[in-house]
């Protein structure tokens, strides 16, 4: 039983939840502390469950859909489905179960979240198809993860607001930028299989420049949020570390040297998301507007 659970956690790269979950928490506390709504442990648990179910569905669907490509790619051939650890049919049932659990959970949050839940699923599952026809697939992934902060804000308030939307734009650009860096590893493979990506389209150097542009926008959004939200010094520490980690990624990875892609992808982005969220939430709780 424990090995089965471990296999499914590996299938969905559960450790990568560190990228989106901190921003969902930031969106949640934007509603509670910044917008002045009541705190609820039940609602917080429902938001966390939505995040887990949505992300698990998206990752498992991506693995299921790409199993044949993963089998051909030396970098991904040992993933659970191509390696025969989890069958394709079981992976698909896992996807369906998580989609249903996600939508059921939104029912207990509020009507707006429930009615928007199919749209959210369409975005996070649809990403997996986009690499078959557009190099802008990284932006679609960014949109999927950017739903975390605005979704958490909606769960508490039931309405949209500019500040969490700006946070979602920041997440979109941040995620899209680091996904391009990760995709540098598969530039040649993507071309050979007629799959689309920014590196396959623009090459490694062009892909890194595209990523740098997105990360500049993400940094600008972090600054804009701080100014418009009238945040105090705690927020600026978190934003400063976030921006520093963006800069570090582009120091670690070069077109001719991809040996530190995983360090740039996992370590710097994990630090960026957690530190930003911790300091932004602390600022909102201590220095309420």
Short mmCIF file of C-alpha atoms in Angstrom, two decimals:
data_model
loop_
_atom_site.label_atom_id
_atom_site.label_comp_id
_atom_site.label_asym_id
_atom_site.label_seq_id
_atom_site.Cartn_x
_atom_site.Cartn_y
_atom_site.Cartn_z
CA UNK A 1 0.00 0.00 0.00
CA UNK A 2 2.75 2.46 0.94
CA UNK A 3 4.64 1.72 -2.29
CA UNK A 4 1.48 2.35 -4.33
CA UNK A 5 0.95 5.70 -2.64
CA UNK A 6 4.60 6.54 -3.21
CA UNK A 7 4.28 5.67 -6.91
CA UNK A 8 1.28 7.95 -7.37
CA UNK A 9 2.95 10.78 -5.46
CA UNK A 10 5.90 10.36 -7.82
CA UNK A 11 3.57 10.27 -10.83
CA UNK A 12 2.19 13.72 -9.98
CA UNK A 13 5.53 15.07 -8.68
CA UNK A 14 3.85 15.97 -5.40
CA UNK A 15 6.98 17.81 -4.23
CA UNK A 16 6.38 20.36 -7.00
CA UNK A 17 3.27 21.51 -5.12
CA UNK A 18 5.72 23.93 -3.52
CA UNK A 19 5.44 26.07 -6.66
CA UNK A 20 1.71 26.84 -6.55
CA UNK A 21 0.54 26.19 -2.97
CA UNK A 22 2.35 29.20 -1.39
CA UNK A 23 0.64 31.52 -3.88
CA UNK A 24 -2.74 29.97 -3.16
CA UNK A 25 -2.11 30.73 0.52
CA UNK A 26 -1.10 34.28 -0.39
CA UNK A 27 -4.35 34.73 -2.33
CA UNK A 28 -6.31 33.30 0.61
CA UNK A 29 -4.78 35.75 3.09
CA UNK A 30 -5.20 38.63 0.67
CA UNK A 31 -8.91 37.99 1.10
CA UNK A 32 -8.72 37.53 4.89
CA UNK A 33 -6.20 40.15 5.99
CA UNK A 34 -5.98 42.58 3.09
CA UNK A 35 -9.68 42.58 2.05
CA UNK A 36 -10.95 42.06 5.60
CA UNK A 37 -12.97 38.84 5.29
CA UNK A 38 -13.42 36.32 8.09
CA UNK A 39 -10.89 33.53 8.56
CA UNK A 40 -12.16 29.94 8.43
CA UNK A 41 -10.12 26.79 8.99
CA UNK A 42 -12.73 24.82 7.07
CA UNK A 43 -12.44 27.10 4.07
CA UNK A 44 -8.65 26.99 4.23
CA UNK A 45 -8.78 23.17 4.20
CA UNK A 46 -11.15 23.22 1.21
CA UNK A 47 -8.77 25.53 -0.70
CA UNK A 48 -5.82 23.22 0.05
CA UNK A 49 -7.83 20.20 -1.10
CA UNK A 50 -8.79 21.99 -4.33
CA UNK A 51 -5.13 22.70 -4.98
CA UNK A 52 -4.12 19.08 -4.37
CA UNK A 53 -6.92 17.60 -6.49
CA UNK A 54 -6.49 20.04 -9.40
CA UNK A 55 -2.73 19.68 -9.54
CA UNK A 56 -2.86 15.88 -9.20
CA UNK A 57 -5.38 15.68 -12.05
CA UNK A 58 -3.28 17.95 -14.27
CA UNK A 59 0.03 16.17 -13.67
CA UNK A 60 -1.39 12.67 -14.01
CA UNK A 61 -3.21 13.64 -17.21
CA UNK A 62 -0.01 15.08 -18.63
CA UNK A 63 1.85 11.84 -17.84
CA UNK A 64 -0.98 9.74 -19.32
CA UNK A 65 -1.21 11.77 -22.52
CA UNK A 66 2.56 11.96 -23.06
CA UNK A 67 3.37 8.35 -22.17
CA UNK A 68 4.44 7.42 -25.72
CA UNK A 69 6.69 10.47 -26.01
CA UNK A 70 8.10 9.82 -22.53
CA UNK A 71 8.98 6.28 -23.57
CA UNK A 72 11.08 7.59 -26.49
CA UNK A 73 12.86 10.28 -24.48
CA UNK A 74 15.87 8.99 -22.50
CA UNK A 75 15.30 11.68 -19.86
CA UNK A 76 11.73 10.54 -19.15
CA UNK A 77 11.72 6.84 -20.08
CA UNK A 78 11.76 5.78 -16.41
CA UNK A 79 8.61 7.70 -15.51
CA UNK A 80 5.88 5.58 -13.96
CA UNK A 81 3.70 4.90 -17.02
CA UNK A 82 6.38 4.18 -19.67
CA UNK A 83 8.29 2.09 -17.09
CA UNK A 84 5.17 0.03 -16.36
CA UNK A 85 5.01 0.98 -12.68
CA UNK A 86 1.51 2.43 -13.12
CA UNK A 87 -0.73 1.35 -15.98
CA UNK A 88 -2.13 3.93 -18.38
CA UNK A 89 -5.71 2.94 -17.50
CA UNK A 90 -5.08 3.32 -13.75
CA UNK A 91 -3.49 6.71 -14.35
CA UNK A 92 -6.55 7.82 -16.30
CA UNK A 93 -8.91 6.66 -13.55
CA UNK A 94 -6.74 8.59 -11.10
CA UNK A 95 -7.23 11.70 -13.25
CA UNK A 96 -11.01 11.25 -13.39
CA UNK A 97 -11.19 10.72 -9.63
CA UNK A 98 -9.24 13.89 -8.91
CA UNK A 99 -11.33 15.95 -11.34
CA UNK A 100 -14.53 14.80 -9.63
CA UNK A 101 -13.08 15.43 -6.17
CA UNK A 102 -11.97 18.92 -7.22
CA UNK A 103 -15.41 19.85 -8.54
CA UNK A 104 -17.14 18.34 -5.51
CA UNK A 105 -14.91 20.34 -3.18
CA UNK A 106 -15.71 23.61 -4.94
CA UNK A 107 -19.41 22.89 -4.32
CA UNK A 108 -18.77 23.36 -0.60
CA UNK A 109 -16.92 26.66 -1.12
CA UNK A 110 -19.33 28.93 -2.99
CA UNK A 111 -21.47 28.90 -6.18
CA UNK A 112 -19.01 31.01 -8.21
CA UNK A 113 -16.13 28.60 -7.56
CA UNK A 114 -18.32 25.63 -8.42
CA UNK A 115 -19.54 27.12 -11.71
CA UNK A 116 -15.99 28.12 -12.66
CA UNK A 117 -14.54 24.71 -11.75
CA UNK A 118 -15.06 23.18 -15.25
CA UNK A 119 -13.23 26.19 -16.75
CA UNK A 120 -10.33 25.65 -14.36
CA UNK A 121 -10.19 21.96 -15.27
CA UNK A 122 -10.28 22.79 -18.97
CA UNK A 123 -7.26 25.05 -18.56
CA UNK A 124 -5.12 22.77 -16.38
CA UNK A 125 -5.88 19.64 -18.41
CA UNK A 126 -5.82 21.39 -21.77
CA UNK A 127 -2.23 22.48 -21.27
CA UNK A 128 -1.05 18.95 -22.03
CA UNK A 129 -2.35 19.18 -25.62
CA UNK A 130 -0.85 22.58 -26.41
CA UNK A 131 2.71 21.38 -26.98
CA UNK A 132 1.34 19.56 -30.01
CA UNK A 133 0.48 22.77 -31.85
CA UNK A 134 2.00 25.89 -30.23
CA UNK A 135 5.34 26.96 -28.79
CA UNK A 136 3.39 29.12 -26.34
CA UNK A 137 2.45 26.01 -24.34
CA UNK A 138 4.57 27.33 -21.45
CA UNK A 139 2.22 30.30 -21.11
CA UNK A 140 -0.77 27.97 -20.88
CA UNK A 141 0.97 26.12 -18.04
CA UNK A 142 1.54 29.51 -16.44
CA UNK A 143 -2.15 30.33 -16.74
CA UNK A 144 -3.00 27.02 -15.07
CA UNK A 145 -0.84 27.70 -12.02
CA UNK A 146 -1.86 31.36 -11.93
CA UNK A 147 -5.40 30.23 -11.10
CA UNK A 148 -4.17 29.31 -7.59
CA UNK A 149 -4.06 32.80 -6.00
CA UNK A 150 -7.15 34.19 -7.71
CA UNK A 151 -9.04 30.96 -7.03
CA UNK A 152 -8.17 31.10 -3.32
CA UNK A 153 -9.23 34.76 -3.18
CA UNK A 154 -12.55 33.90 -4.85
CA UNK A 155 -13.09 31.07 -2.41
CA UNK A 156 -13.13 33.56 0.46
CA UNK A 157 -14.74 36.60 -1.14
CA UNK A 158 -16.82 35.36 -4.07
CA UNK A 159 -15.65 38.29 -6.21
CA UNK A 160 -12.62 39.40 -8.24
CA UNK A 161 -10.20 42.14 -7.19
CA UNK A 162 -7.23 43.80 -8.87
CA UNK A 163 -4.48 42.86 -6.41
CA UNK A 164 -4.94 39.06 -6.59
CA UNK A 165 -5.28 39.37 -10.37
CA UNK A 166 -1.87 41.08 -10.45
CA UNK A 167 -0.52 38.28 -8.26
CA UNK A 168 -1.88 35.78 -10.79
CA UNK A 169 -0.12 37.66 -13.61
CA UNK A 170 3.10 37.49 -11.61
CA UNK A 171 2.69 33.72 -11.16
CA UNK A 172 1.87 33.29 -14.86
CA UNK A 173 5.09 35.00 -15.97
CA UNK A 174 7.20 33.34 -13.28
CA UNK A 175 5.98 29.81 -14.07
CA UNK A 176 6.13 30.27 -17.85
CA UNK A 177 9.68 31.59 -17.55
CA UNK A 178 11.02 28.72 -15.48
CA UNK A 179 9.16 26.12 -17.56
CA UNK A 180 11.03 27.40 -20.62
CA UNK A 181 14.31 26.92 -18.72
CA UNK A 182 13.29 23.34 -17.87
CA UNK A 183 12.31 22.69 -21.50
CA UNK A 184 15.84 23.55 -22.68
CA UNK A 185 16.75 19.95 -21.85
CA UNK A 186 14.37 18.61 -24.52
CA UNK A 187 15.07 21.05 -27.35
CA UNK A 188 16.44 18.40 -29.76
CA UNK A 189 13.91 15.75 -28.73
CA UNK A 190 10.96 18.12 -29.20
CA UNK A 191 12.13 18.98 -32.70
CA UNK A 192 12.59 15.30 -33.59
CA UNK A 193 9.03 14.51 -32.46
CA UNK A 194 7.51 17.68 -33.98
CA UNK A 195 6.53 18.90 -30.52
CA UNK A 196 6.39 22.63 -29.89
CA UNK A 197 8.25 24.63 -27.26
CA UNK A 198 10.00 27.98 -27.02
CA UNK A 199 13.48 26.34 -27.04
CA UNK A 200 12.55 24.19 -30.06
CA UNK A 201 11.32 27.35 -31.81
CA UNK A 202 13.97 29.90 -30.82
CA UNK A 203 16.87 27.70 -29.75
CA UNK A 204 18.49 27.65 -26.32
CA UNK A 205 19.78 31.24 -26.40
CA UNK A 206 16.50 32.60 -27.75
CA UNK A 207 14.53 30.56 -25.23
CA UNK A 208 16.55 31.97 -22.35
CA UNK A 209 15.98 35.52 -23.61
CA UNK A 210 12.23 34.84 -23.81
CA UNK A 211 12.35 33.49 -20.25
CA UNK A 212 14.26 36.56 -19.07
CA UNK A 213 11.56 38.81 -20.53
CA UNK A 214 8.83 36.91 -18.68
CA UNK A 215 10.78 37.05 -15.43
CA UNK A 216 11.26 40.81 -15.81
CA UNK A 217 7.47 41.16 -16.02
CA UNK A 218 7.11 38.91 -12.94
CA UNK A 219 9.54 41.14 -11.03
CA UNK A 220 7.63 44.23 -12.14
CA UNK A 221 4.38 42.66 -10.91
CA UNK A 222 5.92 41.90 -7.50
CA UNK A 223 6.90 45.57 -7.18
CA UNK A 224 3.51 46.80 -8.43
CA UNK A 225 1.68 44.61 -5.90
CA UNK A 226 3.80 46.02 -3.08
CA UNK A 227 3.09 49.60 -4.09
CA UNK A 228 -0.62 49.21 -4.86
CA UNK A 229 -1.26 47.06 -1.78
CA UNK A 230 0.56 49.56 0.49
CA UNK A 231 2.61 46.72 1.95
CA UNK A 232 5.21 47.28 4.63
CA UNK A 233 8.86 46.21 4.95
CA UNK A 234 8.15 42.50 5.50
CA UNK A 235 6.59 42.21 2.06
CA UNK A 236 9.57 43.91 0.45
CA UNK A 237 11.96 41.40 1.99
CA UNK A 238 9.96 38.55 0.45
CA UNK A 239 9.65 40.34 -2.89
CA UNK A 240 13.37 41.08 -2.86
CA UNK A 241 14.25 37.41 -2.35
CA UNK A 242 11.75 36.41 -5.06
CA UNK A 243 13.34 38.79 -7.57
CA UNK A 244 16.85 37.68 -6.54
CA UNK A 245 15.90 34.03 -7.21
CA UNK A 246 14.65 35.02 -10.68
CA UNK A 247 18.02 36.61 -11.36
CA UNK A 248 19.88 33.57 -9.99
CA UNK A 249 18.14 31.19 -12.41
CA UNK A 250 19.58 33.06 -15.34
CA UNK A 251 23.03 33.06 -13.77
CA UNK A 252 22.91 29.30 -13.27
CA UNK A 253 21.76 28.27 -16.75
CA UNK A 254 23.57 29.11 -19.98
CA UNK A 255 22.83 28.00 -23.57
CA UNK A 256 26.04 25.95 -23.62
CA UNK A 257 25.74 24.64 -20.04
CA UNK A 258 22.52 22.99 -18.82
CA UNK A 259 24.15 21.06 -15.98
CA UNK A 260 22.42 23.21 -13.35
CA UNK A 261 18.92 23.28 -14.84
CA UNK A 262 17.48 21.19 -12.00
CA UNK A 263 19.10 23.46 -9.42
CA UNK A 264 17.60 26.49 -11.16
CA UNK A 265 14.22 24.80 -11.63
CA UNK A 266 13.61 23.22 -8.22
CA UNK A 267 15.81 24.96 -5.67
CA UNK A 268 15.62 28.61 -6.69
CA UNK A 269 11.92 28.48 -7.52
CA UNK A 270 11.08 26.58 -4.35
CA UNK A 271 12.88 29.24 -2.30
CA UNK A 272 11.24 32.03 -4.32
CA UNK A 273 7.67 30.82 -3.80
CA UNK A 274 7.95 29.95 -0.10
CA UNK A 275 9.87 33.06 0.98
CA UNK A 276 7.61 35.39 -1.00
CA UNK A 277 4.46 33.83 0.47
CA UNK A 278 5.72 33.70 4.07
CA UNK A 279 6.76 37.36 4.11
CA UNK A 280 3.72 38.60 2.16
CA UNK A 281 1.32 36.74 4.48
CA UNK A 282 3.20 37.89 7.59
CA UNK A 283 3.03 41.47 6.34
CA UNK A 284 -0.72 41.23 5.75
CA UNK A 285 -1.36 39.71 9.17
CA UNK A 286 0.87 42.09 11.14
CA UNK A 287 0.33 45.32 9.20
CA UNK A 288 -3.33 45.03 8.20
CA UNK A 289 -4.38 47.85 5.82
#
